[in-house]
């Protein structure tokens, strides 16, 4: 089954020709060879296109499309999913890459669990030059609930997405499910998290493999970094998304766990963006996020809120919530 199963590896890219070669070479080096590599290029120039045409034109598995005009992150990824012809779909971003047996390791899980719909595993953390930091890699996975004790079929697939255990790339899932959920263009920079949550909520079986299958490159240059201090931040959209979800009662603890992480970030964002009343509301509606007053962040955030009130009064502005796009 595994050798006959075709896997569509989707690679969205934007202005990273210096990094995408490592990503694509890792895909082509997979021990599971029944693959297609779909590239959606949102770049503002032709450097990536020239590189692909020069380096990979001979390999029919590489299928490149230059988006003109550019589609944006969510629509670019959605277009890749729509183009996929494989039985399974995997996603890897242009600055990240797979271990040589990454696809095979994930695909083998379907041999053990034929009804499986979604699989994911651990990610190495690497710096801009590609150097692996083993201690940070362990911390990264532990921070997102990926530990040895968690390996196996997840008892609550939806929880896996909500608490952000499911990674933003380096995963594999049934193509029909991925195409049905796809990426949403109405949630801004939060599209990765919303997709992962909705995918896991829709899946009947999700498996976490405690093994490194991909490399996550951590750099200072990314879309999320450019918006993280503003009201366009992914964390704020994620907070609104999780809050509004209609969930089965059994998943309410997962919602609470997700909001425990998100609420303090949102309080800080509101306080720093001239919305101290909104910040106060979120802080006092989610006291568990601050250990009911025993978390030092609570008092730091109160000081941010107080400063915002004083600053806005001095500027003659009402302390109302900012408008969102």
Coordinates of C-alpha atoms in Angstrom, one line a residue:
X1 CA 0.0 0.0 0.0
X2 CA 2.7 2.5 1.0
X3 CA 4.7 2.2 -2.3
X4 CA 1.6 2.5 -4.4
X5 CA 0.3 5.5 -2.5
X6 CA 1.0 8.8 -4.2
X7 CA 1.8 11.7 -1.9
X8 CA 1.4 15.3 -3.0
X9 CA 3.9 17.6 -1.3
X10 CA 2.7 21.2 -1.3
X11 CA 5.3 23.9 -1.2
X12 CA 4.1 27.5 -1.0
X13 CA 6.9 30.0 -1.6
X14 CA 7.4 33.8 -1.6
X15 CA 10.8 35.6 -2.2
X16 CA 13.0 32.8 -0.7
X17 CA 15.0 31.4 -3.6
X18 CA 18.1 31.2 -1.3
X19 CA 16.2 28.7 1.0
X20 CA 13.8 26.8 -1.3
X21 CA 16.5 24.6 -2.8
X22 CA 17.1 22.9 0.5
X23 CA 13.4 22.4 0.9
X24 CA 12.9 20.9 -2.6
X25 CA 16.0 18.8 -2.5
X26 CA 14.8 17.2 0.7
X27 CA 11.5 16.4 -1.0
X28 CA 13.2 14.8 -3.9
X29 CA 15.5 12.8 -1.6
X30 CA 12.5 11.1 0.1
X31 CA 12.8 7.3 0.5
X32 CA 9.2 7.1 -0.5
X33 CA 9.5 8.0 -4.2
X34 CA 5.8 8.0 -5.4
X35 CA 5.5 11.8 -4.9
X36 CA 4.6 15.0 -6.7
X37 CA 6.0 18.3 -5.6
X38 CA 3.6 21.2 -6.2
X39 CA 5.1 24.7 -5.9
X40 CA 3.0 27.9 -5.7
X41 CA 5.2 30.9 -6.2
X42 CA 3.9 34.3 -4.8
X43 CA 7.3 36.0 -5.3
X44 CA 7.5 39.6 -6.4
X45 CA 10.3 38.8 -8.9
X46 CA 11.4 36.0 -11.2
X47 CA 14.4 34.7 -9.2
X48 CA 12.5 31.6 -7.9
X49 CA 11.0 30.9 -11.3
X50 CA 14.5 31.0 -13.0
X51 CA 15.9 28.8 -10.3
X52 CA 13.2 26.2 -10.7
X53 CA 13.5 26.2 -14.5
X54 CA 17.3 25.8 -14.3
X55 CA 17.6 23.2 -11.5
X56 CA 14.4 21.1 -11.7
X57 CA 13.1 21.3 -15.2
X58 CA 14.3 17.7 -15.9
X59 CA 12.2 16.2 -13.0
X60 CA 8.6 15.6 -13.9
X61 CA 7.7 15.3 -10.2
X62 CA 8.2 19.0 -9.8
X63 CA 5.2 21.0 -10.9
X64 CA 5.7 24.8 -10.6
X65 CA 3.1 27.6 -11.0
X66 CA 3.9 31.3 -10.8
X67 CA 1.0 33.2 -9.3
X68 CA 0.3 36.4 -11.2
X69 CA -0.9 38.4 -9.4
X70 CA 0.2 36.8 -6.1
X71 CA -2.5 35.0 -4.1
X72 CA -1.4 35.6 -0.5
X73 CA -0.6 32.9 1.9
X74 CA -4.0 31.3 2.4
X75 CA -5.1 31.3 -1.2
X76 CA -1.7 30.1 -2.4
X77 CA -1.8 27.0 -0.1
X78 CA -5.5 26.4 -1.0
X79 CA -4.5 26.4 -4.7
X80 CA -1.8 23.8 -4.0
X81 CA -4.3 21.6 -2.3
X82 CA -6.7 21.9 -5.2
X83 CA -4.0 21.0 -7.7
X84 CA -2.9 17.9 -5.7
X85 CA -3.5 14.5 -7.4
X86 CA -2.1 12.3 -4.7
X87 CA -3.9 10.1 -2.2
X88 CA -2.3 11.9 0.6
X89 CA -1.2 15.6 1.0
X90 CA 1.8 16.9 2.9
X91 CA 2.7 20.5 3.4
X92 CA 6.2 22.0 3.9
X93 CA 7.0 25.7 3.8
X94 CA 9.8 27.0 1.5
X95 CA 12.2 27.7 4.4
X96 CA 11.7 24.3 6.1
X97 CA 12.5 20.8 4.9
X98 CA 11.8 17.1 5.4
X99 CA 14.1 14.4 6.9
X100 CA 14.8 11.8 4.1
X101 CA 12.4 9.3 5.6
X102 CA 9.9 11.9 6.8
X103 CA 7.2 11.0 4.2
X104 CA 7.7 7.3 4.6
X105 CA 7.6 7.5 8.4
X106 CA 4.2 9.3 8.3
X107 CA 2.8 7.1 5.5
X108 CA 3.6 3.9 7.3
X109 CA 1.1 4.8 10.0
X110 CA -1.7 4.1 7.6
X111 CA -0.5 0.5 7.4
X112 CA -1.1 0.2 11.1
X113 CA -4.3 2.2 11.2
X114 CA -6.2 2.0 7.8
X115 CA -8.9 4.4 9.0
X116 CA -6.3 7.1 9.9
X117 CA -7.0 10.5 8.4
X118 CA -4.2 12.8 9.8
X119 CA -0.7 12.2 11.0
X120 CA 2.1 14.4 12.3
X121 CA 5.3 14.1 14.2
X122 CA 8.2 16.1 15.7
X123 CA 10.1 19.0 14.2
X124 CA 13.7 19.9 14.6
X125 CA 14.4 23.6 15.2
X126 CA 17.2 25.0 13.0
X127 CA 18.6 28.5 12.7
X128 CA 18.8 30.6 9.6
X129 CA 21.9 28.7 8.4
X130 CA 20.2 25.3 9.0
X131 CA 22.1 24.3 12.2
X132 CA 20.0 22.0 14.4
X133 CA 19.6 22.9 18.1
X134 CA 18.7 19.7 19.8
X135 CA 17.8 21.2 23.2
X136 CA 15.6 23.9 21.5
X137 CA 14.0 21.2 19.3
X138 CA 13.0 19.2 22.4
X139 CA 11.6 22.4 24.0
X140 CA 9.7 23.3 20.9
X141 CA 7.9 20.0 20.7
X142 CA 7.3 19.8 24.5
X143 CA 5.8 23.3 24.4
X144 CA 3.2 22.1 21.9
X145 CA 2.4 18.9 23.8
X146 CA 4.4 16.6 21.5
X147 CA 6.1 14.2 24.0
X148 CA 6.7 10.5 24.2
X149 CA 3.7 9.9 26.4
X150 CA 1.4 11.6 23.8
X151 CA 2.4 9.2 21.0
X152 CA -0.4 7.3 19.3
X153 CA -3.9 7.8 18.1
X154 CA -5.3 10.9 19.8
X155 CA -8.3 10.3 22.1
X156 CA -9.7 13.6 21.1
X157 CA -8.6 14.5 17.6
X158 CA -10.2 18.0 17.9
X159 CA -8.1 18.8 21.0
X160 CA -5.0 18.1 19.0
X161 CA -5.7 21.1 16.7
X162 CA -7.1 23.4 19.4
X163 CA -4.1 23.2 21.8
X164 CA -1.7 23.7 18.8
X165 CA -0.2 20.2 19.1
X166 CA -0.7 19.9 15.3
X167 CA 2.2 21.6 13.5
X168 CA 1.9 24.2 10.8
X169 CA 3.7 22.0 8.3
X170 CA 5.5 18.6 8.1
X171 CA 2.2 16.8 8.5
X172 CA 0.3 14.3 6.2
X173 CA -3.4 13.8 5.7
X174 CA -6.0 12.2 3.4
X175 CA -6.3 14.3 0.3
X176 CA -10.1 14.4 0.3
X177 CA -10.2 15.7 3.9
X178 CA -7.5 18.3 3.2
X179 CA -9.3 19.6 0.1
X180 CA -12.6 19.7 2.0
X181 CA -11.2 21.8 4.9
X182 CA -8.5 23.8 3.0
X183 CA -7.1 27.2 4.0
X184 CA -9.4 30.1 4.7
X185 CA -8.7 33.5 3.3
X186 CA -10.8 35.4 5.9
X187 CA -8.6 34.7 9.0
X188 CA -5.4 36.6 7.9
X189 CA -2.1 35.3 9.4
X190 CA -4.0 32.8 11.5
X191 CA -4.8 30.6 8.5
X192 CA -2.3 27.8 9.6
X193 CA -3.8 27.5 13.1
X194 CA -7.4 27.7 11.9
X195 CA -6.7 25.0 9.2
X196 CA -5.1 22.7 11.7
X197 CA -7.9 23.1 14.2
X198 CA -10.6 22.6 11.6
X199 CA -8.8 19.6 10.1
X200 CA -8.4 17.8 13.4
X201 CA -12.0 18.7 14.5
X202 CA -13.2 17.1 11.3
X203 CA -11.0 14.0 11.5
X204 CA -12.1 10.7 13.2
X205 CA -8.5 9.5 13.7
X206 CA -5.4 11.6 14.2
X207 CA -2.0 10.0 15.0
X208 CA 1.0 11.7 16.6
X209 CA 4.4 10.0 16.0
X210 CA 7.1 10.8 18.5
X211 CA 9.9 11.0 15.8
X212 CA 11.6 13.9 14.0
X213 CA 10.4 14.0 10.4
X214 CA 10.9 17.7 9.5
X215 CA 13.0 20.7 10.1
X216 CA 11.5 24.1 11.2
X217 CA 13.7 27.0 10.4
X218 CA 13.4 29.9 12.9
X219 CA 14.3 33.3 11.5
X220 CA 13.5 36.9 12.2
X221 CA 12.0 37.4 8.8
X222 CA 8.4 36.2 8.5
X223 CA 4.9 37.4 7.9
X224 CA 3.9 36.6 11.5
X225 CA 6.9 38.6 12.9
X226 CA 5.9 41.6 10.9
X227 CA 2.3 41.7 12.3
X228 CA 2.7 40.2 15.8
X229 CA 2.6 43.5 17.7
X230 CA -0.5 44.8 15.8
X231 CA -4.2 44.1 15.7
X232 CA -3.5 42.0 12.6
X233 CA -1.6 39.5 14.8
X234 CA -2.4 35.8 14.3
X235 CA -2.8 35.4 18.1
X236 CA -5.7 37.8 18.3
X237 CA -7.5 36.2 15.3
X238 CA -6.8 32.8 16.9
X239 CA -8.3 34.0 20.2
X240 CA -11.5 35.2 18.4
X241 CA -11.7 31.9 16.4
X242 CA -11.4 29.7 19.5
X243 CA -13.8 31.8 21.5
X244 CA -16.5 31.6 18.8
X245 CA -16.2 27.9 18.0
X246 CA -19.2 25.7 18.7
X247 CA -17.7 22.7 20.5
X248 CA -18.9 19.5 22.1
X249 CA -18.8 19.7 25.9
X250 CA -16.0 17.2 26.0
X251 CA -13.8 19.7 24.1
X252 CA -14.4 22.6 26.5
X253 CA -11.2 21.8 28.5
X254 CA -9.3 22.0 25.3
X255 CA -10.8 25.4 24.5
X256 CA -9.9 26.6 28.0
X257 CA -6.3 25.3 27.5
X258 CA -6.0 27.1 24.2
X259 CA -7.4 30.4 25.7
X260 CA -5.1 30.1 28.7
X261 CA -2.2 30.5 26.2
X262 CA -3.9 33.1 24.0
X263 CA -5.7 35.4 26.4
X264 CA -2.6 37.0 28.0
X265 CA -1.2 37.7 24.5
X266 CA -4.4 39.3 23.5
X267 CA -4.5 41.4 26.6
X268 CA -1.0 42.7 25.8
X269 CA -2.0 43.4 22.2
X270 CA -5.1 45.4 23.2
X271 CA -3.2 47.4 25.8
X272 CA -0.5 48.3 23.3
X273 CA -3.0 49.2 20.6
X274 CA -5.1 51.8 22.4
X275 CA -7.8 49.4 23.7
X276 CA -7.4 49.2 27.5
X277 CA -11.1 48.5 28.1
X278 CA -10.9 45.5 25.8
X279 CA -7.7 44.4 27.5
X280 CA -9.4 44.6 30.9
X281 CA -12.4 42.6 29.7
X282 CA -10.3 39.8 28.3
X283 CA -8.1 39.7 31.5
X284 CA -11.0 39.5 33.9
X285 CA -13.0 37.1 31.7
X286 CA -10.1 34.6 31.7
X287 CA -8.5 34.8 35.2
X288 CA -7.3 31.2 34.9
X289 CA -4.9 32.4 32.2
X290 CA -3.1 34.3 35.0
X291 CA -3.4 31.5 37.6
X292 CA -6.1 33.6 39.3
X293 CA -3.7 36.4 40.2
X294 CA -0.6 34.3 41.0
X295 CA 1.1 34.9 37.7
X296 CA 3.4 37.9 37.5
X297 CA 2.2 38.7 34.0
X298 CA -1.1 39.7 35.4
X299 CA 0.4 42.7 37.2
X300 CA 2.6 43.6 34.3
X301 CA -0.4 43.6 32.0
X302 CA -2.3 45.7 34.5
X303 CA 0.5 48.2 34.3
X304 CA 0.3 48.2 30.5
X305 CA -3.5 48.8 30.7
X306 CA -3.0 51.6 33.2
X307 CA -0.4 53.2 31.0
X308 CA -2.7 52.9 28.0
X309 CA -5.5 54.7 29.9
X310 CA -3.2 57.5 30.9
X311 CA -1.7 57.9 27.4
X312 CA -5.1 58.0 25.8
X313 CA -6.5 60.5 28.3
X314 CA -3.5 62.7 27.6
X315 CA -4.1 62.4 23.8
X316 CA -7.8 63.0 24.3
X317 CA -8.9 59.6 22.8
X318 CA -11.7 57.4 24.1
X319 CA -10.4 54.0 25.5
X320 CA -12.4 52.0 23.0
X321 CA -11.4 48.8 21.2
X322 CA -9.6 49.3 17.8
X323 CA -11.4 48.5 14.6
X324 CA -10.5 45.3 12.9
X325 CA -10.2 44.7 9.2

